[in-house]
PDB file of C-alpha atoms in Angstrom:
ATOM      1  CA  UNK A   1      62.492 139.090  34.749  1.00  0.00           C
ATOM      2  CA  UNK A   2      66.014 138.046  36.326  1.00  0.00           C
ATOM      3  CA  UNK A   3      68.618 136.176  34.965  1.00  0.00           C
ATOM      4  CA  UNK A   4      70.339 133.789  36.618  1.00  0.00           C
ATOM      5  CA  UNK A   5      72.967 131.908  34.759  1.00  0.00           C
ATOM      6  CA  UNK A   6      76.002 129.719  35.857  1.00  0.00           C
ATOM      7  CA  UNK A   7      78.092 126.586  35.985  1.00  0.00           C
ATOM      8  CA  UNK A   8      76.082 123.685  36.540  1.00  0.00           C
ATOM      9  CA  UNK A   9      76.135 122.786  40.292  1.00  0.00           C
ATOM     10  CA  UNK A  10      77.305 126.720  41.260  1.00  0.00           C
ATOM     11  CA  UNK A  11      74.550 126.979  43.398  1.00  0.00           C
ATOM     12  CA  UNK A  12      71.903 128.974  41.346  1.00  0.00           C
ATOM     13  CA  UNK A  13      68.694 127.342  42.534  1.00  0.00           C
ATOM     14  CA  UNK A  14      70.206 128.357  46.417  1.00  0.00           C
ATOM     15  CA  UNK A  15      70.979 131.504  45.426  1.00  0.00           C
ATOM     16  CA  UNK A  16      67.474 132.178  43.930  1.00  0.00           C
ATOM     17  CA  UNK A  17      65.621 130.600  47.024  1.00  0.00           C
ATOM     18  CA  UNK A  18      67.695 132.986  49.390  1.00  0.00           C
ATOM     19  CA  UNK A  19      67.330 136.111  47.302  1.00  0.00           C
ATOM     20  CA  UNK A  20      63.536 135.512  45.979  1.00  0.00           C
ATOM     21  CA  UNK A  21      62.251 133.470  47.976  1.00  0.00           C
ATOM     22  CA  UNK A  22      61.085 131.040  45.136  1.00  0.00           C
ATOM     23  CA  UNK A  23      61.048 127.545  45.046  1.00  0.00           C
ATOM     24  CA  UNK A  24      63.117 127.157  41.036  1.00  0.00           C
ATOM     25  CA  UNK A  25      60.418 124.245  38.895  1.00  0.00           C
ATOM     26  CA  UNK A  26      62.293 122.779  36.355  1.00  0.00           C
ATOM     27  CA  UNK A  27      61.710 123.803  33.105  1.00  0.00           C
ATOM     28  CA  UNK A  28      61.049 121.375  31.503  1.00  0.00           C
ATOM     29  CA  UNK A  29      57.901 120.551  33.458  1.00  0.00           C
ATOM     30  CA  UNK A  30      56.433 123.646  31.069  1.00  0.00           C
ATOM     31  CA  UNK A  31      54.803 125.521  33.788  1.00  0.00           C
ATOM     32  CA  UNK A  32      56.180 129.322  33.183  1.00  0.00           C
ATOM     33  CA  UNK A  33      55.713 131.207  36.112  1.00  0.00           C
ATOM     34  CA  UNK A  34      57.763 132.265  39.336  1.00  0.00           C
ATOM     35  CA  UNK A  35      61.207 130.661  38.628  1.00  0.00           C
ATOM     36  CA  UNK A  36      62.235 128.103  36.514  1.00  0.00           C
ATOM     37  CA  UNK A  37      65.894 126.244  36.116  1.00  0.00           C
ATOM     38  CA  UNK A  38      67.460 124.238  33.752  1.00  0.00           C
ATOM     39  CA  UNK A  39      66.255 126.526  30.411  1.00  0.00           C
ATOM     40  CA  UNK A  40      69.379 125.114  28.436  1.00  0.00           C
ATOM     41  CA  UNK A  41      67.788 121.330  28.710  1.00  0.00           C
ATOM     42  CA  UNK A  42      64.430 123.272  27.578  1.00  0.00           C
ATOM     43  CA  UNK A  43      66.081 124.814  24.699  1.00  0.00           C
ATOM     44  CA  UNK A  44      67.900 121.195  24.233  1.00  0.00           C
ATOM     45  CA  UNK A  45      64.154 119.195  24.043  1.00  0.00           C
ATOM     46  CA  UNK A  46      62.761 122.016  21.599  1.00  0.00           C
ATOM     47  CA  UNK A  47      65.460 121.571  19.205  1.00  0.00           C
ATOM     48  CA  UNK A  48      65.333 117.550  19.389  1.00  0.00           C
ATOM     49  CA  UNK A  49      61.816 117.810  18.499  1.00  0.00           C
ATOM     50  CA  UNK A  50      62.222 120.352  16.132  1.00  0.00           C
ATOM     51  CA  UNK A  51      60.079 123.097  18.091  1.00  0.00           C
ATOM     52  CA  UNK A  52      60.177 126.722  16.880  1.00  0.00           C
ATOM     53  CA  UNK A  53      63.097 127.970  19.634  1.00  0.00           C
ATOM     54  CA  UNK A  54      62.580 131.356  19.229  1.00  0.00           C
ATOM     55  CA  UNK A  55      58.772 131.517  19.341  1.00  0.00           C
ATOM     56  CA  UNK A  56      59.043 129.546  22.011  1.00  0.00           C
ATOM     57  CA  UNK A  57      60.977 131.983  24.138  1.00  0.00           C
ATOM     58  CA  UNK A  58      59.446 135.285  22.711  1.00  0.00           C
ATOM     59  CA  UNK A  59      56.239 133.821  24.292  1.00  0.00           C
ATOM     60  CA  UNK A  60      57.871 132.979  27.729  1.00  0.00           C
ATOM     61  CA  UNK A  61      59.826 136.591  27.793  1.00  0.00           C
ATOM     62  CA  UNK A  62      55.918 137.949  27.290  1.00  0.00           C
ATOM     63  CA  UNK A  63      54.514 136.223  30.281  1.00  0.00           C
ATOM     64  CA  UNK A  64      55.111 137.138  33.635  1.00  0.00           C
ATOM     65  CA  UNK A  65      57.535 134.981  34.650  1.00  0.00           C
ATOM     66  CA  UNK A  66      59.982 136.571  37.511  1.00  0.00           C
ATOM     67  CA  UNK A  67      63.342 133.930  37.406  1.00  0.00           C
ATOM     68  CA  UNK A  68      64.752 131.911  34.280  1.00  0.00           C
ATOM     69  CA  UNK A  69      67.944 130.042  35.210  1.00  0.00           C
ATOM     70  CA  UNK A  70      70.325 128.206  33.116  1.00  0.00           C
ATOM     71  CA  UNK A  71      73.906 127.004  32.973  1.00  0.00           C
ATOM     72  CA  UNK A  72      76.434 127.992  30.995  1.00  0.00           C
ATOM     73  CA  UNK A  73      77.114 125.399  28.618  1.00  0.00           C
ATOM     74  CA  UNK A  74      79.487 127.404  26.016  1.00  0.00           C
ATOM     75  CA  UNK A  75      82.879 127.342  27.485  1.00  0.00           C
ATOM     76  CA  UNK A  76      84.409 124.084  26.661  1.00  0.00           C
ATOM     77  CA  UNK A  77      85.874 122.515  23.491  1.00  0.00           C
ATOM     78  CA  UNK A  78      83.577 122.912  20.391  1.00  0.00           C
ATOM     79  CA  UNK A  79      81.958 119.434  20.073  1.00  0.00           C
ATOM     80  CA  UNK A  80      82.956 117.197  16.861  1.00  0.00           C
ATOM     81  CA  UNK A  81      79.148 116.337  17.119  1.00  0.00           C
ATOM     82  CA  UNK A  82      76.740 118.726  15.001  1.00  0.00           C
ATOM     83  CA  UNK A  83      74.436 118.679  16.657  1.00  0.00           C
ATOM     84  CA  UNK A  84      75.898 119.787  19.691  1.00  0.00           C
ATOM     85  CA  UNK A  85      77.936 122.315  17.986  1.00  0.00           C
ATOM     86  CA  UNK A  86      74.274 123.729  17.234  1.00  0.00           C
ATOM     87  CA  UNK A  87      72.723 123.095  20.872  1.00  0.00           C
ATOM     88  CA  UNK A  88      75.543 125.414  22.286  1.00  0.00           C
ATOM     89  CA  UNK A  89      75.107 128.037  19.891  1.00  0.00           C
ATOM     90  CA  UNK A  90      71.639 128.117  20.160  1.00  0.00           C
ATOM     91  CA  UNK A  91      71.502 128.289  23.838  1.00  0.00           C
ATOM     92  CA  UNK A  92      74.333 131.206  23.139  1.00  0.00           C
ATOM     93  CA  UNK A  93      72.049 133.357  21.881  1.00  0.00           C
ATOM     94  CA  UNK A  94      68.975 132.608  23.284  1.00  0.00           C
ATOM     95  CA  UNK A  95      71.120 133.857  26.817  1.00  0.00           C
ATOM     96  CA  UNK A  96      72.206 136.802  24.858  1.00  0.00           C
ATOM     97  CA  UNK A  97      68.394 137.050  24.307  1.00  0.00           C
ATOM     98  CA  UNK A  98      67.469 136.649  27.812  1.00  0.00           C
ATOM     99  CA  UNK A  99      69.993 138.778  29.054  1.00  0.00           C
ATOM    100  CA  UNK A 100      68.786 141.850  26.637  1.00  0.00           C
ATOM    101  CA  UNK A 101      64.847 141.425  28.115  1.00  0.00           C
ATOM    102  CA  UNK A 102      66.232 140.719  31.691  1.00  0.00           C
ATOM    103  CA  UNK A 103      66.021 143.872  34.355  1.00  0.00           C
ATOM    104  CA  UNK A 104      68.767 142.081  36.205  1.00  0.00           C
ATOM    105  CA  UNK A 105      71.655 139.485  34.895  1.00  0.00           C
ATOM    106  CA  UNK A 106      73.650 137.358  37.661  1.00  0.00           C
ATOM    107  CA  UNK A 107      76.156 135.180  37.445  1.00  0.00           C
ATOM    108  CA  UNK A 108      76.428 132.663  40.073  1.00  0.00           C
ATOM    109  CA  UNK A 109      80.410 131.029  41.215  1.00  0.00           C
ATOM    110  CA  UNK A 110      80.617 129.352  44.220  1.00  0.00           C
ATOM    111  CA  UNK A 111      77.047 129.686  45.307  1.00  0.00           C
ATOM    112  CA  UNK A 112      78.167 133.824  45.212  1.00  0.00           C
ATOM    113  CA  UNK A 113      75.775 135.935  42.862  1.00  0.00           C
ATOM    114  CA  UNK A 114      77.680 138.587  40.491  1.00  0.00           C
ATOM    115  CA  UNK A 115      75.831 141.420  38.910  1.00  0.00           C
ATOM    116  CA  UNK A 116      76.371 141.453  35.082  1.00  0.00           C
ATOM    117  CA  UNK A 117      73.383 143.508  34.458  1.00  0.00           C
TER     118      UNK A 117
ATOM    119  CA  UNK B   1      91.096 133.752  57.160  1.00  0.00           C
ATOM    120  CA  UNK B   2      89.879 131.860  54.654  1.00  0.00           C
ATOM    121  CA  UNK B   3      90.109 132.633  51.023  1.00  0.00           C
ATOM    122  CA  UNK B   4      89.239 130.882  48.262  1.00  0.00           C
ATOM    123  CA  UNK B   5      90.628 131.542  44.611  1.00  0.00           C
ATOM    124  CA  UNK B   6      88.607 129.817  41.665  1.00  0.00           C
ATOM    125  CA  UNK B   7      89.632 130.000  37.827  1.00  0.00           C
ATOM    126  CA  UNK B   8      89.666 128.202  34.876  1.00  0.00           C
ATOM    127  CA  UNK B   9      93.085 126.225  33.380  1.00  0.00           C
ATOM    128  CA  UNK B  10      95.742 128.591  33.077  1.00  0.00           C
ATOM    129  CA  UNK B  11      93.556 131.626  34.326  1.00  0.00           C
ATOM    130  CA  UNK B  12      96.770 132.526  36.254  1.00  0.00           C
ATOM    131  CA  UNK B  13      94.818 131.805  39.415  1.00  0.00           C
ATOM    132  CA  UNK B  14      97.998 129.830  40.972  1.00  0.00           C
ATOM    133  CA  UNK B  15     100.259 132.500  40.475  1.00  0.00           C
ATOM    134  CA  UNK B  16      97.785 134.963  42.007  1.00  0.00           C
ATOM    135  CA  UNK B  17      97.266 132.662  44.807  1.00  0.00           C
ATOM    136  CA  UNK B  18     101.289 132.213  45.351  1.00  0.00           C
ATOM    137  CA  UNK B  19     101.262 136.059  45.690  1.00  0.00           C
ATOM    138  CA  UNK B  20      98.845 136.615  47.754  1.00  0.00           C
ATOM    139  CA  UNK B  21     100.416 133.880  50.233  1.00  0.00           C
ATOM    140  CA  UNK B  22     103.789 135.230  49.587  1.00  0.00           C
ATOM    141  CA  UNK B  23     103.226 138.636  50.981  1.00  0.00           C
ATOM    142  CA  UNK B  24     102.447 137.261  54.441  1.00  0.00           C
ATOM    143  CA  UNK B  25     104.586 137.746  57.452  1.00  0.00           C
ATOM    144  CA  UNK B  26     105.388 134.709  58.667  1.00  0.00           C
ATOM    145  CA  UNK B  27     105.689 130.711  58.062  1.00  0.00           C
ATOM    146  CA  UNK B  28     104.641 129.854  54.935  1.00  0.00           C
ATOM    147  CA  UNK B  29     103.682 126.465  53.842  1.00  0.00           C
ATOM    148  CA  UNK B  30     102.934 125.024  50.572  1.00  0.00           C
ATOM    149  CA  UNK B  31     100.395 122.147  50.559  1.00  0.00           C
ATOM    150  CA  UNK B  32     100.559 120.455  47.255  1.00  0.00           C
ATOM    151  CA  UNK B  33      97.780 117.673  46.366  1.00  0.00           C
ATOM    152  CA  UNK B  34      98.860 116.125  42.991  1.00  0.00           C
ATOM    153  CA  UNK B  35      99.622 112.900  42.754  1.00  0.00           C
ATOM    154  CA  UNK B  36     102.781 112.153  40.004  1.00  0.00           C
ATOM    155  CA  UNK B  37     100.754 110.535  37.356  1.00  0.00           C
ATOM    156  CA  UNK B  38     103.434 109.872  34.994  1.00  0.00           C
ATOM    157  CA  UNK B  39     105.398 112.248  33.041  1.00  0.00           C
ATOM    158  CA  UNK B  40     103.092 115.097  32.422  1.00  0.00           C
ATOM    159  CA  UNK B  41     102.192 114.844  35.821  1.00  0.00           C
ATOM    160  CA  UNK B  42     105.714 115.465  37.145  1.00  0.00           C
ATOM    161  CA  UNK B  43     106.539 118.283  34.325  1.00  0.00           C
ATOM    162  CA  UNK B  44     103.469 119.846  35.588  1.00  0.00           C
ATOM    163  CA  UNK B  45     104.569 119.893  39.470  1.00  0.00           C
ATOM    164  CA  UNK B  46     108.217 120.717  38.186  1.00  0.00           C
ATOM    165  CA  UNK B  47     106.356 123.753  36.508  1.00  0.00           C
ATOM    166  CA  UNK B  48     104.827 124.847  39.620  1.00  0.00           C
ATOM    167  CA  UNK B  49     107.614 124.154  41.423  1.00  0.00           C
ATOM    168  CA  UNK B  50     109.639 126.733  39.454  1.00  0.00           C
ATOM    169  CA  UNK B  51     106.785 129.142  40.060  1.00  0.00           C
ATOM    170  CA  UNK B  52     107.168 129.324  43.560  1.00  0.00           C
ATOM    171  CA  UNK B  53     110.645 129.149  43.683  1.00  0.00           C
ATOM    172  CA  UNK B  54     112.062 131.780  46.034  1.00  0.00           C
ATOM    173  CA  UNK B  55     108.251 132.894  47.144  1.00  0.00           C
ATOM    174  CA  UNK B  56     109.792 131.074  50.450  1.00  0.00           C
ATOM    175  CA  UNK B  57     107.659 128.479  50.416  1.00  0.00           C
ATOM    176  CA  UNK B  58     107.856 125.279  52.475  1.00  0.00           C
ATOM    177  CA  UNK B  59     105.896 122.299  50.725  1.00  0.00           C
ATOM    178  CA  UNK B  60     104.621 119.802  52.240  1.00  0.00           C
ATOM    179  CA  UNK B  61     102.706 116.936  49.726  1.00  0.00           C
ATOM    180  CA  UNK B  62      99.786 115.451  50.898  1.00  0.00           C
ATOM    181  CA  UNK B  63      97.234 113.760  48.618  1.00  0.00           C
ATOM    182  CA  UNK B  64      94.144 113.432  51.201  1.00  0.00           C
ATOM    183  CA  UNK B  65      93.265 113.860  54.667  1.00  0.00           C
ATOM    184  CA  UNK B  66      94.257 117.189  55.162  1.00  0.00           C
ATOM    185  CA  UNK B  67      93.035 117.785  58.540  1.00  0.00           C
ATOM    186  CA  UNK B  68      95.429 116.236  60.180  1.00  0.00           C
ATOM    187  CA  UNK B  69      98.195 118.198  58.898  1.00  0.00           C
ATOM    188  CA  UNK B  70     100.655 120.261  61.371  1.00  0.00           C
ATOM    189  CA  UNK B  71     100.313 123.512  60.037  1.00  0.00           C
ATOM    190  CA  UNK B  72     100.746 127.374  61.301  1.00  0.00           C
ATOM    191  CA  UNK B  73     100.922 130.405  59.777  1.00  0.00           C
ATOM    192  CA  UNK B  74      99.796 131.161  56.133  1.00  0.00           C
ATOM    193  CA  UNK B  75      98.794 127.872  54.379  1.00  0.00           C
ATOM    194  CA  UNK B  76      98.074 127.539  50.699  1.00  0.00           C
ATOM    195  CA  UNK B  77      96.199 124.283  49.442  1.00  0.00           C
ATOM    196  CA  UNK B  78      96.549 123.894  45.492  1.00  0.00           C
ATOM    197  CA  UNK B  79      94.463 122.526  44.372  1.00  0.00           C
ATOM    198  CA  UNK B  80      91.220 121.043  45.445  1.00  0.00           C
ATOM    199  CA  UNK B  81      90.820 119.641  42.326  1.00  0.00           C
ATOM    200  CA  UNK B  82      93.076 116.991  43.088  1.00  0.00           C
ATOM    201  CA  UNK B  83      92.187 117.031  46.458  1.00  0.00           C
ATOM    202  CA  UNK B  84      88.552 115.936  45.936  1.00  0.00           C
ATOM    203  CA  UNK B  85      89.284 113.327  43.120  1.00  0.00           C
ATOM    204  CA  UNK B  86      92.334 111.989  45.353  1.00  0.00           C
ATOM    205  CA  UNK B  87      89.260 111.368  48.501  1.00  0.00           C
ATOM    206  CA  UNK B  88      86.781 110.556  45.426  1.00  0.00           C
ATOM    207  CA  UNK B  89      88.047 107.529  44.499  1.00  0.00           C
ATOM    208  CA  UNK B  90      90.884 106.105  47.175  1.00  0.00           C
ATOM    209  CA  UNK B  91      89.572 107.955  50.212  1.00  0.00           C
ATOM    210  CA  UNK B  92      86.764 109.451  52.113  1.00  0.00           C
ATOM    211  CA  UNK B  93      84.650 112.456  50.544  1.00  0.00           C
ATOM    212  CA  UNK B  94      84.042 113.486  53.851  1.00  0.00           C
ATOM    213  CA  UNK B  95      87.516 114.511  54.725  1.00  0.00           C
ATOM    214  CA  UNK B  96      87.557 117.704  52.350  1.00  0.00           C
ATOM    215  CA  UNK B  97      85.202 119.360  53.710  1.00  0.00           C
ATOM    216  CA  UNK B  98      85.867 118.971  57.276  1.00  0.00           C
ATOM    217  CA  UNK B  99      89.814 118.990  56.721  1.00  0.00           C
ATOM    218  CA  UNK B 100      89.644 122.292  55.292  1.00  0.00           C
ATOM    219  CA  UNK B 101      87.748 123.594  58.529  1.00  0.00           C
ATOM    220  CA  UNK B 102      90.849 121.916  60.634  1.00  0.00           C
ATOM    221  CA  UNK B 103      93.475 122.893  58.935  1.00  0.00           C
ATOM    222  CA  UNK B 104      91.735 126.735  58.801  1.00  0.00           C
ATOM    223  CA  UNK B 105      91.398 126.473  62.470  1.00  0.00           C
ATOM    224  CA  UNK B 106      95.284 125.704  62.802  1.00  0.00           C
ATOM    225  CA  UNK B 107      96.529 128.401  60.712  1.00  0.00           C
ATOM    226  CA  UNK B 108      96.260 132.023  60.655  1.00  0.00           C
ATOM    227  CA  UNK B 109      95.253 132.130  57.002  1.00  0.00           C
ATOM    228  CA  UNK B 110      94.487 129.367  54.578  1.00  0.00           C
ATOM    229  CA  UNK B 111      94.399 130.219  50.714  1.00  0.00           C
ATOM    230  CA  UNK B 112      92.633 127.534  48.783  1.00  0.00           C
ATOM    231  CA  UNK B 113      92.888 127.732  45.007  1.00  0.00           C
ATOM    232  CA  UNK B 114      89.735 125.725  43.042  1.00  0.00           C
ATOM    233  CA  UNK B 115      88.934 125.330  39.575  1.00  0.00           C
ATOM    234  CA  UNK B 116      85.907 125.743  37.145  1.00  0.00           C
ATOM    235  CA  UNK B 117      84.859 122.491  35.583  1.00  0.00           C
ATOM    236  CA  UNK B 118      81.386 123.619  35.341  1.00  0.00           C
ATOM    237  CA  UNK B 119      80.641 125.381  31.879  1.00  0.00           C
ATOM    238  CA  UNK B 120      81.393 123.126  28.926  1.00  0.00           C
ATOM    239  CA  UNK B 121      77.810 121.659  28.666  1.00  0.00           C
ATOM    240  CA  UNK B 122      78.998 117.647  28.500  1.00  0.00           C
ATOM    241  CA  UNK B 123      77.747 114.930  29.775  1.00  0.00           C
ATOM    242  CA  UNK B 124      79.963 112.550  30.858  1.00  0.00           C
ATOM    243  CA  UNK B 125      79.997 108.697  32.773  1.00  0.00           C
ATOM    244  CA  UNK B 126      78.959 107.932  36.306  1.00  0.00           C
ATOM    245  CA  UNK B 127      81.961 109.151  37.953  1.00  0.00           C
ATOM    246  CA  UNK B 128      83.157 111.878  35.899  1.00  0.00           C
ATOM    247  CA  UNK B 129      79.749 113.393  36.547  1.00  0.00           C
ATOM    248  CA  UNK B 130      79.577 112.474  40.724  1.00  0.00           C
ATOM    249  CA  UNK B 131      82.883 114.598  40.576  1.00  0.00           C
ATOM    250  CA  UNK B 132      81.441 117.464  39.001  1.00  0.00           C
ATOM    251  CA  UNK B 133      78.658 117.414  41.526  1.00  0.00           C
ATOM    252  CA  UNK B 134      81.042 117.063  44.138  1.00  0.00           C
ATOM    253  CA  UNK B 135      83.551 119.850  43.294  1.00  0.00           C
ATOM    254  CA  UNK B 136      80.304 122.148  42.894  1.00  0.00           C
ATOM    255  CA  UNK B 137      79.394 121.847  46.329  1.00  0.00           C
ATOM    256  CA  UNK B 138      82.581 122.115  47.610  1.00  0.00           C
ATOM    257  CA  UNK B 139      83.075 125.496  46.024  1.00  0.00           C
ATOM    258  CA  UNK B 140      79.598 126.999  47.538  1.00  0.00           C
ATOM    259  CA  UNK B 141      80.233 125.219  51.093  1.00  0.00           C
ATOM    260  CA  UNK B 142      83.633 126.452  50.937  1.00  0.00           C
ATOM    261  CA  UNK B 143      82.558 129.831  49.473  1.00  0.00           C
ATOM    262  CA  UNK B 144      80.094 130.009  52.242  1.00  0.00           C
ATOM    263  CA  UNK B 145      82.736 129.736  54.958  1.00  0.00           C
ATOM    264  CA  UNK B 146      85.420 131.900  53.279  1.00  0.00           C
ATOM    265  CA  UNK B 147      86.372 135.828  53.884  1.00  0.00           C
ATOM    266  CA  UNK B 148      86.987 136.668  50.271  1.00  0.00           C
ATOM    267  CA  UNK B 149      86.490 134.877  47.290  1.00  0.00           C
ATOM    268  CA  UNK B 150      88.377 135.448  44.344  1.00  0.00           C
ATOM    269  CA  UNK B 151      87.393 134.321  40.296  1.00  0.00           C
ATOM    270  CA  UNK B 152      90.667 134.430  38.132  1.00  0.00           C
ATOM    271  CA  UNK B 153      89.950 135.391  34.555  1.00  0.00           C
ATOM    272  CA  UNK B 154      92.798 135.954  32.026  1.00  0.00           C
ATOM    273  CA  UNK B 155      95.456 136.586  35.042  1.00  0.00           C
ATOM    274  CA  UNK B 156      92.744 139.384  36.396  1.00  0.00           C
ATOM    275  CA  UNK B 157      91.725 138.528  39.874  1.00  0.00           C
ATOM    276  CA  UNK B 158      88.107 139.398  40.323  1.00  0.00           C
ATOM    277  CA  UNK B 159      86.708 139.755  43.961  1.00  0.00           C
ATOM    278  CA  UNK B 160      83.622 137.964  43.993  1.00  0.00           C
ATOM    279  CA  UNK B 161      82.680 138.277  48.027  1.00  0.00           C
ATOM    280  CA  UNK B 162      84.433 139.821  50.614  1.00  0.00           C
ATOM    281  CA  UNK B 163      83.000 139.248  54.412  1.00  0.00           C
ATOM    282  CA  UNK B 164      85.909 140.278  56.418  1.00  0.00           C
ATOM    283  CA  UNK B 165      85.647 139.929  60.076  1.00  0.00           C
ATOM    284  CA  UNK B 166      82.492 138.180  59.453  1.00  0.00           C
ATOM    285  CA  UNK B 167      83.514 135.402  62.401  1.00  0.00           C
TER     286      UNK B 167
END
C-alpha cells in the first residue's frame, strides 16, 4: 500500500493519477480497493457515529487496497472544541499507523511528491 | 527561471528567498504585494523592509495585476498570499496566474515566495475556503511551471523539485 498524505488542495489525487494511473474514489463511498482519498473525513464519520476506528482500519490495511490518501489536518492551532481536539489526534495516529504498514510514504506540496518512506 | 519558495509563517522562507535573489548579478527588484491594513500591517512591511535593507533591492508595490509590470533582471514577488486574496476579492483571479507567466517572461529570473495554509484541518466560511482552494492550485500550476521548488521548514530550505533547463 502507498501513502499519500498532504495539505488539502496540494494536488494528491493528480499526483496519484500521474504516478498510478488510478482514478482516487472517495472514501467515504466505502468501496476499499485501488485508491481512495479523503481517509481523514472517513476517520471523521467513524468517530461521529461512534464506529470502532481502529478495527476499522486494521481491516482496510488487510485488504488489498494499493493508494490511501489523506490530508494533513494536525498542523494548526489545537481546537478549543473537544471534539476536534480528538478528531486530530485520532487521525494523528491512525497516519502514524498507515505510514508503519505503507511500502511507500509521500508527501505531496505544490502538486510535487516527496518521499518520506 | 522560475522558482518558487513555499513555507509556513515564520519558516524563514522570506529571508531565504531575499538571499537567493540577492546573490544575483544584476538589477534587482523587489515586488511587494501587501496592502497597509492598519498598524500591524505597516509594522509588518517595516519588518521586512529592515530585512532587505542593503540586499540592494529596488521595491516596487503593487497589489494586483502583475503582468503588466516593467521588470528586468532578477524579480522577487512576496508574497502570493496577498497577491491572490488582493485579485480574490477587488480584482480578477485570472491575473495571477497569467501575470506570473508575463512578468517570468520579462525577467531573467523570478523568485516567488508562497505560503502553506493547507494543514490545520478547519473548516471555514464561503470565502475563506474559495481562497484556500485557490492558493492550492496556484502552488501546483505554479509548481508545474517552475525550475526549482523550494519548502522552508524551521529556516532549512528543502529542495522539493529541481527541472533545470527543462524549457
Amino acid at each position: 500500500m502507498y501513502f499519500i498524505i498532504g495539505g488539502r488542495c496540494s494536488g494528491k489525487r493528480d499526483y496519484v493519477r500521474k504516478n498510478f494511473g488510478l482514478e482516487p474514489k472517495s472514501a467515504l463511498e466505502g468501496d476499499f480497493s485501488g485508491a481512495i482519498y479523503d481517509f481523514h473525513l472517513y476517520i471523521r464519520r467513524l468517530m461521529e457515529n461512534g464506529g470502532d476506528v481502529e478495527a476499522c482500519v486494521n481491516k482496510i490495511l488487510d485488504s488489498d487496497i494499493r493508494v490511501i490518501i489523506s490530508d494533513e489536518i494536525g498542523c494548526g492551532i489545537v481546537p478549543a472544541d473537544e471534539f476536534e481536539r480528538r478528531y486530530r489526534d485520532c487521525v494523528g495516529q491512525v497516519h502514524q499507523l498507515l505510514a508503519e504498514h505503507a511500502e511507500s510514504v509521500v508527501r505531496v506540496v505544490c502538486g510535487i511528491g516527496v518521499r518520506l518512506k | 527561471m522560475l522558482i518558487l519558495v513555499a513555507g509556513g509563517s515564520g519558516s524563514g522562507k522570506s529571508e531565504f528567498a531575499e538571499n537567493m535573489a540577492a546573490s544575483a548579478i544584476g538589477r534587482l527588484i523587489y515586488v511587494a504585494t501587501m496592502k497597509p491594513w492598519g498598524e500591524e500591517g505597516i509594522k509588518r512591511i517595516e519588518k521586512h523592509r529592515k530585512q532587505r535593507e542593503g540586499k540592494g533591492f529596488e521595491t516596487i508595490e503593487r497589489c494586483t495585476d502583475i503582468g503588466s509590470l516593467d521588470a528586468e533582471g532578477t524579480v522577487l514577488l512576496e508574497d502570493l498570499g496577498n497577491l491572490a486574496a488582493n485579485e480574490m476579492f477587488e480584482g480578477d483571479t485570472k491575473r495571477v496566474f497569467d501575470g506570473i507567466l508575463e512578468l517570468n517572461k520579462k525577467c531573467s529570473d523570478l523568485i516567488i515566495v508562497t505560503d502553506n495554509v493547507f494543514e490545520d484541518g478547519n473548516i471555514y466560511d464561503g470565502d475563506t475556503e474559495r481562497y484556500i482552494e485557490f492558493m492550492g492550485m496556484l502552488n501546483c500550476r505554479i509548481a508545474a511551471e517552475a525550475d526549482r521548488v523550494y519548502e522552508v521548514i524551521f529556516g532549512i530550505p528543502a529542495l522539493i523539485y529541481s527541472g533545470e533547463g527543462k524549457k
